Short mmCIF file of C-alpha atoms in Angstrom, two decimals:
data_model
loop_
_atom_site.label_atom_id
_atom_site.label_comp_id
_atom_site.label_asym_id
_atom_site.label_seq_id
_atom_site.Cartn_x
_atom_site.Cartn_y
_atom_site.Cartn_z
CA UNK A 12 -4.81 5.82 38.68
CA UNK A 13 -1.35 5.16 36.76
CA UNK A 14 -0.98 4.68 32.96
CA UNK A 15 -0.25 1.08 33.45
CA UNK A 16 -3.61 0.70 35.14
CA UNK A 17 -5.33 2.55 32.28
CA UNK A 18 -3.62 0.85 29.68
CA UNK A 19 -4.64 -2.53 31.55
CA UNK A 20 -8.48 -1.76 31.75
CA UNK A 21 -8.76 -0.51 28.27
CA UNK A 22 -6.79 -3.69 27.00
CA UNK A 23 -9.45 -5.53 29.27
CA UNK A 24 -12.21 -3.89 27.50
CA UNK A 25 -10.82 -4.73 24.23
CA UNK A 26 -10.47 -8.28 24.89
CA UNK A 27 -14.55 -8.16 25.60
CA UNK A 28 -15.27 -6.89 22.62
CA UNK A 29 -13.33 -9.68 20.80
CA UNK A 30 -15.46 -12.09 19.02
CA UNK A 31 -16.71 -15.10 20.45
CA UNK A 32 -16.38 -17.99 18.06
CA UNK A 33 -19.16 -20.51 17.53
CA UNK A 34 -18.51 -24.13 18.32
CA UNK A 35 -17.22 -24.85 14.67
CA UNK A 36 -14.86 -22.40 15.09
CA UNK A 37 -13.27 -23.69 18.21
CA UNK A 38 -11.95 -26.49 16.40
CA UNK A 39 -9.61 -25.18 13.96
CA UNK A 40 -6.33 -27.23 13.95
CA UNK A 41 -3.45 -28.14 16.35
CA UNK A 42 -1.18 -26.03 14.50
CA UNK A 43 -3.24 -22.92 14.60
CA UNK A 44 -3.37 -23.43 18.62
CA UNK A 45 0.06 -23.73 18.51
CA UNK A 46 0.75 -20.25 17.00
CA UNK A 47 -1.95 -18.55 19.71
CA UNK A 48 0.19 -20.34 22.51
CA UNK A 49 3.63 -19.01 21.25
CA UNK A 50 2.31 -15.49 20.64
CA UNK A 51 0.70 -15.63 24.33
CA UNK A 52 4.16 -16.67 25.78
CA UNK A 53 5.56 -13.73 24.06
CA UNK A 54 2.93 -11.82 25.39
CA UNK A 55 3.33 -12.79 29.17
CA UNK A 56 6.96 -11.60 28.73
CA UNK A 57 6.08 -8.23 27.12
CA UNK A 58 4.18 -7.05 30.07
CA UNK A 59 1.07 -5.93 30.95
CA UNK A 60 0.00 -4.56 27.72
CA UNK A 61 0.33 -7.61 25.76
CA UNK A 62 -0.85 -9.90 28.52
CA UNK A 63 -4.08 -8.48 28.58
CA UNK A 64 -4.54 -8.78 24.76
CA UNK A 65 -3.43 -12.58 25.34
CA UNK A 66 -6.61 -13.03 26.88
CA UNK A 67 -8.65 -11.87 23.55
CA UNK A 68 -6.43 -14.16 21.87
CA UNK A 69 -7.85 -16.82 24.27
CA UNK A 70 -11.46 -15.90 23.25
CA UNK A 71 -10.61 -16.59 19.61
CA UNK A 72 -8.03 -19.54 20.15
CA UNK A 73 -8.81 -22.49 18.14
CA UNK A 74 -8.97 -26.14 19.77
CA UNK A 75 -7.31 -29.23 17.36
CA UNK A 76 -9.39 -31.85 16.27
CA UNK A 77 -11.25 -30.54 13.65
CA UNK A 78 -11.43 -29.00 10.09
CA UNK A 79 -11.55 -25.09 9.86
CA UNK A 80 -14.54 -23.54 9.91
CA UNK A 81 -16.44 -22.16 7.03
CA UNK A 82 -15.44 -18.37 6.10
CA UNK A 83 -18.86 -17.44 7.07
CA UNK A 84 -18.52 -18.38 10.38
CA UNK A 85 -15.09 -16.81 11.05
CA UNK A 86 -15.45 -14.78 14.33
CA UNK A 87 -15.02 -10.97 13.37
CA UNK A 88 -14.20 -8.00 15.88
CA UNK A 89 -16.37 -4.68 16.07
CA UNK A 90 -15.92 -1.28 15.54
CA UNK A 91 -15.66 -0.84 19.51
CA UNK A 92 -13.10 -3.07 19.55
CA UNK A 93 -10.88 -1.15 17.10
CA UNK A 94 -11.71 1.99 18.58
CA UNK A 95 -10.86 0.72 22.07
CA UNK A 96 -7.72 -1.12 20.92
CA UNK A 97 -6.08 1.84 19.27
CA UNK A 98 -6.98 4.03 22.15
CA UNK A 99 -4.85 1.70 24.50
CA UNK A 100 -1.89 1.65 22.20
CA UNK A 101 -1.70 5.47 21.76
CA UNK A 102 -0.28 7.86 24.40
CA UNK A 103 -3.15 8.70 26.95
CA UNK A 104 -5.28 11.72 26.36
CA UNK A 105 -3.90 12.24 22.61
CA UNK A 106 -7.46 11.13 21.02
CA UNK A 107 -9.57 14.09 20.30
CA UNK A 108 -11.85 12.25 18.18
CA UNK A 109 -13.34 9.52 16.74
CA UNK A 110 -13.90 10.30 13.10
CA UNK A 111 -15.00 6.69 12.04
CA UNK A 112 -14.26 2.61 12.36
CA UNK A 113 -15.64 -0.40 10.98
CA UNK A 114 -15.69 -3.88 12.19
CA UNK A 115 -15.08 -7.23 10.19
CA UNK A 116 -17.34 -8.20 7.58
CA UNK A 117 -18.80 -11.67 6.52
CA UNK A 118 -16.84 -11.76 3.47
CA UNK A 119 -13.48 -12.88 4.80
CA UNK A 120 -11.88 -11.61 1.80
CA UNK A 121 -13.28 -7.90 2.14
CA UNK A 122 -10.72 -5.41 3.30
CA UNK A 123 -10.20 -5.86 7.00
CA UNK A 124 -11.41 -3.48 9.99
CA UNK A 125 -10.21 0.09 10.37
CA UNK A 126 -10.31 3.24 12.38
CA UNK A 127 -9.92 6.83 11.98
CA UNK A 128 -9.21 9.38 14.50
CA UNK A 129 -8.06 13.14 15.12
CA UNK A 130 -5.00 12.99 17.59
CA UNK A 131 -3.68 16.33 19.59
CA UNK A 132 -1.09 15.71 22.18
CA UNK A 133 -0.07 19.50 22.28
CA UNK A 134 2.20 19.72 19.28
CA UNK A 135 -0.99 20.28 16.74
CA UNK A 136 -4.14 18.13 15.35
CA UNK A 137 -2.88 15.02 13.28
CA UNK A 138 -5.55 12.56 11.51
CA UNK A 139 -4.37 9.15 11.99
CA UNK A 140 -6.06 5.73 10.66
CA UNK A 141 -5.51 2.30 11.20
CA UNK A 142 -6.30 -0.01 8.48
CA UNK A 143 -5.81 -3.80 8.44
CA UNK A 144 -5.46 -6.28 5.24
CA UNK A 145 -4.44 -9.82 4.55
CA UNK A 146 -2.32 -10.31 1.42
CA UNK A 147 -2.16 -12.82 -0.84
CA UNK A 148 0.44 -14.87 -0.48
CA UNK A 149 3.80 -15.44 -0.71
CA UNK A 150 4.91 -12.19 -0.05
CA UNK A 151 6.86 -10.79 -2.46
CA UNK A 152 7.85 -7.89 -4.87
CA UNK A 153 4.72 -8.11 -6.38
CA UNK A 154 2.50 -7.67 -2.93
CA UNK A 155 1.49 -4.05 -2.71
CA UNK A 156 3.40 -2.28 0.16
CA UNK A 157 6.02 -5.11 0.23
CA UNK A 158 8.99 -2.92 -1.43
CA UNK A 159 9.37 0.80 -2.26
CA UNK A 160 8.19 1.88 -5.62
CA UNK A 161 11.10 3.11 -7.88
CA UNK A 162 8.89 6.24 -8.59
CA UNK A 163 9.57 7.54 -5.15
CA UNK A 164 12.69 9.18 -4.14
CA UNK A 165 15.12 7.52 -1.92
CA UNK A 166 14.06 9.84 1.18
CA UNK A 167 10.56 9.55 0.62
CA UNK A 168 10.61 5.93 1.32
CA UNK A 169 12.34 3.47 3.48
CA UNK A 170 12.15 -0.28 3.64
CA UNK A 171 13.25 -2.40 6.52
CA UNK A 172 12.88 -6.22 7.34
CA UNK A 173 12.91 -7.72 10.88
CA UNK A 174 14.44 -11.04 11.76
CA UNK A 175 11.01 -12.77 11.69
CA UNK A 176 10.49 -11.37 8.01
CA UNK A 177 8.23 -8.80 8.99
CA UNK A 178 8.56 -6.01 6.16
CA UNK A 179 8.34 -2.20 7.33
CA UNK A 180 7.92 0.29 4.94
CA UNK A 181 7.86 4.28 5.77
CA UNK A 182 6.79 6.70 3.39
CA UNK A 183 6.98 10.24 3.61
CA UNK A 184 5.36 13.35 1.21
CA UNK A 185 4.46 16.89 1.62
CA UNK A 186 1.44 18.75 0.33
CA UNK A 187 2.06 21.69 -1.81
CA UNK A 188 2.07 25.04 -0.21
CA UNK A 189 -1.31 25.98 -1.77
CA UNK A 190 -3.06 23.01 -0.83
CA UNK A 191 -2.12 23.85 3.01
CA UNK A 192 1.57 22.37 3.47
CA UNK A 193 0.60 19.36 5.47
CA UNK A 194 3.32 16.35 6.03
CA UNK A 195 1.99 12.85 5.35
CA UNK A 196 3.69 9.42 7.01
CA UNK A 197 2.58 6.15 5.89
CA UNK A 198 3.87 3.01 7.96
CA UNK A 199 2.95 0.01 7.21
CA UNK A 200 3.82 -3.47 8.16
CA UNK A 201 3.46 -7.17 6.36
CA UNK A 202 4.44 -10.04 8.03
CA UNK A 203 5.03 -13.72 5.92
CA UNK A 204 1.58 -14.97 6.87
CA UNK A 205 0.29 -11.45 4.79
CA UNK A 206 -0.77 -9.65 7.88
CA UNK A 207 -0.89 -6.16 7.02
CA UNK A 208 -1.59 -3.02 9.11
CA UNK A 209 -1.50 0.25 8.01
CA UNK A 210 -0.87 3.60 9.74
CA UNK A 211 -1.48 7.02 7.88
CA UNK A 212 -0.72 10.43 9.78
CA UNK A 213 -1.23 13.68 8.22
CA UNK A 214 -0.75 16.96 9.78
CA UNK A 215 1.97 19.68 10.28
CA UNK A 216 4.48 17.52 11.96
CA UNK A 217 3.07 14.39 12.51
CA UNK A 218 6.52 12.73 13.82
CA UNK A 219 6.23 15.24 16.71
CA UNK A 220 3.84 12.97 18.17
CA UNK A 221 4.52 9.58 17.14
CA UNK A 222 7.88 8.37 16.02
CA UNK A 223 8.14 5.65 13.49
CA UNK A 224 9.71 3.31 15.88
CA UNK A 225 6.68 4.04 17.93
CA UNK A 226 4.14 3.53 15.17
CA UNK A 227 6.01 0.19 14.32
CA UNK A 228 5.64 -1.27 17.64
CA UNK A 229 1.93 -0.06 17.11
CA UNK A 230 1.23 -1.62 14.10
CA UNK A 231 3.17 -5.03 15.12
CA UNK A 232 0.98 -5.21 18.33
CA UNK A 233 -0.32 -8.45 19.43
CA UNK A 234 -3.34 -6.42 19.99
CA UNK A 235 -4.58 -6.67 16.28
CA UNK A 236 -4.33 -10.59 16.49
CA UNK A 237 -8.20 -11.11 16.84
CA UNK A 238 -8.50 -8.85 13.56
CA UNK A 239 -6.60 -11.19 11.43
CA UNK A 240 -8.42 -14.46 12.86
CA UNK A 241 -11.47 -13.29 11.04
CA UNK A 242 -9.59 -12.40 7.35
CA UNK A 243 -8.98 -15.05 5.11
CA UNK A 244 -5.92 -15.33 2.99
CA UNK A 245 -7.06 -14.19 -0.53
CA UNK A 246 -7.45 -17.38 -2.90
CA UNK A 247 -7.69 -15.30 -6.04
CA UNK A 248 -4.11 -16.20 -7.74
CA UNK A 249 -1.48 -13.24 -7.84
CA UNK A 250 -0.33 -13.99 -11.12
CA UNK A 251 -3.76 -12.59 -12.49
CA UNK A 252 -1.83 -8.99 -12.49
CA UNK A 253 1.78 -9.38 -12.00
CA UNK A 254 4.26 -6.69 -12.29
CA UNK A 255 6.98 -7.16 -14.44
CA UNK A 256 10.35 -6.46 -12.37
CA UNK A 257 11.76 -2.78 -12.47
CA UNK A 258 15.01 -4.09 -13.72
CA UNK A 259 13.78 -5.70 -16.72
CA UNK A 260 11.45 -2.56 -17.30
CA UNK A 261 14.57 -0.58 -17.46
CA UNK A 262 16.47 -2.99 -19.42
CA UNK A 263 13.52 -3.18 -22.05
CA UNK A 264 13.13 0.76 -22.35
CA UNK A 265 16.72 0.97 -23.09
CA UNK A 266 16.69 -1.50 -25.78
CA UNK A 267 13.94 -0.02 -27.49
CA UNK A 268 15.11 3.93 -27.35
CA UNK A 269 16.03 5.87 -30.66
CA UNK A 270 19.38 6.41 -31.60
CA UNK A 271 20.83 9.25 -29.82
CA UNK A 272 18.76 9.11 -26.54
CA UNK A 273 19.86 7.55 -23.27
CA UNK A 274 18.05 6.13 -20.48
CA UNK A 275 19.39 5.95 -16.74
CA UNK A 276 17.48 4.12 -14.10
CA UNK A 277 17.77 4.29 -10.18
CA UNK A 278 20.04 1.73 -8.39
CA UNK A 279 18.11 -0.54 -5.87
CA UNK A 280 15.37 -3.06 -5.02
CA UNK A 281 11.76 -1.83 -6.15
CA UNK A 282 8.42 -3.33 -6.21
CA UNK A 283 7.28 -5.08 -9.59
CA UNK A 284 5.40 -3.20 -12.09
CA UNK A 285 7.25 0.41 -12.12
CA UNK A 286 10.57 2.08 -13.22
CA UNK A 287 11.52 5.50 -14.06
CA UNK A 288 14.34 6.87 -16.32
CA UNK A 289 16.05 10.05 -16.56
CA UNK A 290 15.86 10.52 -20.60
CA UNK A 291 19.14 12.39 -22.33
CA UNK A 292 19.02 13.56 -25.92
CA UNK A 293 18.61 16.01 -28.14
CA UNK A 294 20.17 18.56 -26.32
CA UNK A 295 17.27 18.01 -23.58
CA UNK A 296 16.28 15.96 -20.36
CA UNK A 297 13.24 14.84 -19.26
CA UNK A 298 11.81 12.01 -17.09
CA UNK A 299 9.96 8.77 -18.23
CA UNK A 300 8.12 7.01 -15.79
CA UNK A 301 7.00 3.44 -17.00
CA UNK A 302 4.29 0.91 -15.51
CA UNK A 303 3.98 -2.52 -16.77
CA UNK A 304 1.50 -5.08 -15.50
CA UNK A 305 1.19 -8.77 -17.29
CA UNK A 306 -2.44 -10.04 -17.66
CA UNK A 307 -4.04 -7.05 -16.91
CA UNK A 308 -7.54 -7.98 -15.67
CA UNK A 309 -8.92 -5.32 -17.64
CA UNK A 310 -10.93 -6.91 -21.11
CA UNK A 311 -10.09 -5.23 -24.36
CA UNK A 312 -13.53 -4.00 -24.67
CA UNK A 313 -13.87 -2.02 -21.70
CA UNK A 314 -10.22 -0.48 -22.15
CA UNK A 315 -10.50 3.16 -22.82
CA UNK A 316 -14.52 2.98 -22.62
CA UNK A 317 -15.94 6.99 -22.83
CA UNK A 318 -12.47 8.15 -23.51
CA UNK A 319 -11.65 10.27 -27.01
CA UNK A 320 -8.46 9.45 -29.11
CA UNK A 321 -8.58 5.55 -28.68
CA UNK A 322 -6.94 3.55 -31.52
CA UNK A 323 -5.77 0.43 -32.28
CA UNK A 324 -2.52 -0.83 -33.93
CA UNK A 325 -2.41 -3.50 -37.05
CA UNK A 326 -1.44 -6.30 -34.21
CA UNK A 327 -4.14 -5.61 -32.07
CA UNK A 328 -2.96 -3.52 -29.11
CA UNK A 329 -5.32 -0.77 -27.83
CA UNK A 330 -3.84 2.92 -27.48
CA UNK A 331 -4.80 5.97 -25.67
CA UNK A 332 -2.95 9.01 -25.23
CA UNK A 333 -3.35 11.55 -22.54
CA UNK A 334 -2.47 15.28 -21.50
CA UNK A 335 -2.09 16.45 -17.86
CA UNK A 336 -2.10 20.05 -16.87
CA UNK A 337 -1.11 21.84 -14.04
CA UNK A 338 -4.54 22.45 -12.83
CA UNK A 339 -8.00 22.47 -14.13
CA UNK A 340 -7.50 25.40 -16.91
CA UNK A 341 -7.45 23.80 -20.26
CA UNK A 342 -4.93 26.43 -21.24
CA UNK A 343 -2.53 25.87 -18.84
CA UNK A 344 0.54 24.27 -20.31
CA UNK A 345 1.10 20.50 -20.53
CA UNK A 346 3.29 18.89 -17.89
CA UNK A 347 3.10 15.34 -18.40
CA UNK A 348 2.14 13.38 -21.75
CA UNK A 349 0.65 9.54 -21.29
CA UNK A 350 0.47 6.92 -23.29
CA UNK A 351 -1.27 3.84 -22.15
CA UNK A 352 -1.51 0.53 -24.32
CA UNK A 353 -3.40 -2.77 -23.70
CA UNK A 354 -1.66 -5.53 -25.86
CA UNK A 355 -3.20 -8.25 -27.32
CA UNK A 356 -2.23 -10.80 -24.74
CA UNK A 357 -3.51 -8.69 -21.89
CA UNK A 358 0.13 -7.25 -21.29
CA UNK A 359 -0.43 -3.04 -20.08
CA UNK A 360 2.28 -0.58 -20.40
CA UNK A 361 1.98 3.07 -19.27
CA UNK A 362 4.54 5.60 -19.99
CA UNK A 363 4.65 9.16 -18.86
CA UNK A 364 7.05 11.68 -20.19
CA UNK A 365 7.52 14.93 -17.97
CA UNK A 366 10.17 17.76 -17.63
CA UNK A 367 12.74 17.20 -14.82
CA UNK A 368 11.48 17.02 -11.31
CA UNK A 369 8.77 15.83 -9.56
CA UNK A 370 4.79 15.69 -9.51
CA UNK A 371 3.32 18.32 -8.47
CA UNK A 372 6.47 20.59 -9.23
CA UNK A 373 6.87 20.13 -12.56
CA UNK A 374 8.03 22.59 -15.45
CA UNK A 375 5.64 22.69 -18.63
CA UNK A 376 6.50 20.05 -20.98
CA UNK A 377 6.34 21.91 -24.07
CA UNK A 378 10.62 22.30 -25.16
CA UNK A 379 11.62 19.87 -23.38
CA UNK A 380 10.51 16.72 -24.76
CA UNK A 381 13.11 14.03 -25.47
CA UNK A 382 10.57 11.35 -26.98
CA UNK A 383 7.84 12.46 -29.57
CA UNK A 384 4.46 11.42 -29.09
CA UNK A 385 4.88 8.88 -32.02
CA UNK A 386 8.14 7.66 -30.42
CA UNK A 387 6.38 7.28 -27.10
CA UNK A 388 3.43 5.33 -28.78
CA UNK A 389 5.83 3.00 -30.73
CA UNK A 390 8.00 2.23 -27.31
CA UNK A 391 4.86 1.48 -25.61
CA UNK A 392 2.99 -0.64 -27.93
CA UNK A 393 6.43 -2.58 -29.06
CA UNK A 394 5.78 -6.50 -28.68
CA UNK A 395 8.89 -6.65 -26.73
CA UNK A 396 6.60 -6.13 -23.56
CA UNK A 397 4.44 -9.05 -24.25
CA UNK A 398 4.99 -12.67 -22.90
#
């Protein structure tokens, strides 16, 4: 049997496993049906793979004339659907073992279905997972995974945006040698409707089996459309935990630095909420990582509960200081010193100072600090962050 025939048969099986909606679900509105029909036309042009997937979408198509069904009645895909669909999209024979999978859940706001596999196409074993999620709208710099974090090096995170507005974020990392030295690769796609598909790979060389372009095709495949019929757009307001824009974080830090200390931030567009600066002063160099979120959901009475060293400033800010060492040895040198502040208005500011370098390969901090602990506390607790 040819690969095309095998693929068609596998996708027919996935279509059979797609959820059959209740009658109430079959009446959801002309606009929704129009989107399905447009996807179906694109699927026919795409060939046998998408054509068979279109049959799955027909199962969950919504007919005009009634109000949308209550969330509890949304059709849900099964764990078997996830397994069969991902098998159909991956190279034939590459799946060695299914490690786990989940289907849809009655709560439409829960995390979406996922599946995790072990792959091996002759280039070595690769742990591979697919996870799905519906993101709150609008998709912007406050949407996780829509922008590269400033704290990642440029070669570790690459962002592209397609003509249809779909954002593709590719992130790479390498474990420390003593942890196995595996490479990790994350490809996540987010479209304008908030549909997120994330692929995680880990192995000695995951890209030898699946290129980023092929992974992007898998993540954006219409085969996943039935999954999102059962996932509602989150109705929680994004304003609950907005991140401060990265450029504003950098300018605020520079305005608060003591005399004789300079801070330089990387250039580019980044996700809201995080920034880092290269500090120089007193003949020393250090790295300052900053996280700022407005109206943190953490309640003041819960902040720092059970931790030692919690203090409060005269104007009501709660302050925690922490030290991170290279390993579990209490006598190992400190590599990162952190100040965590919850302001009275709910703004949360976290500052971390370390020596030059990137975690986990950091030198001891002692003798390299540009800012003292007292200066870090004063910077993080400044009212300039509020509002």
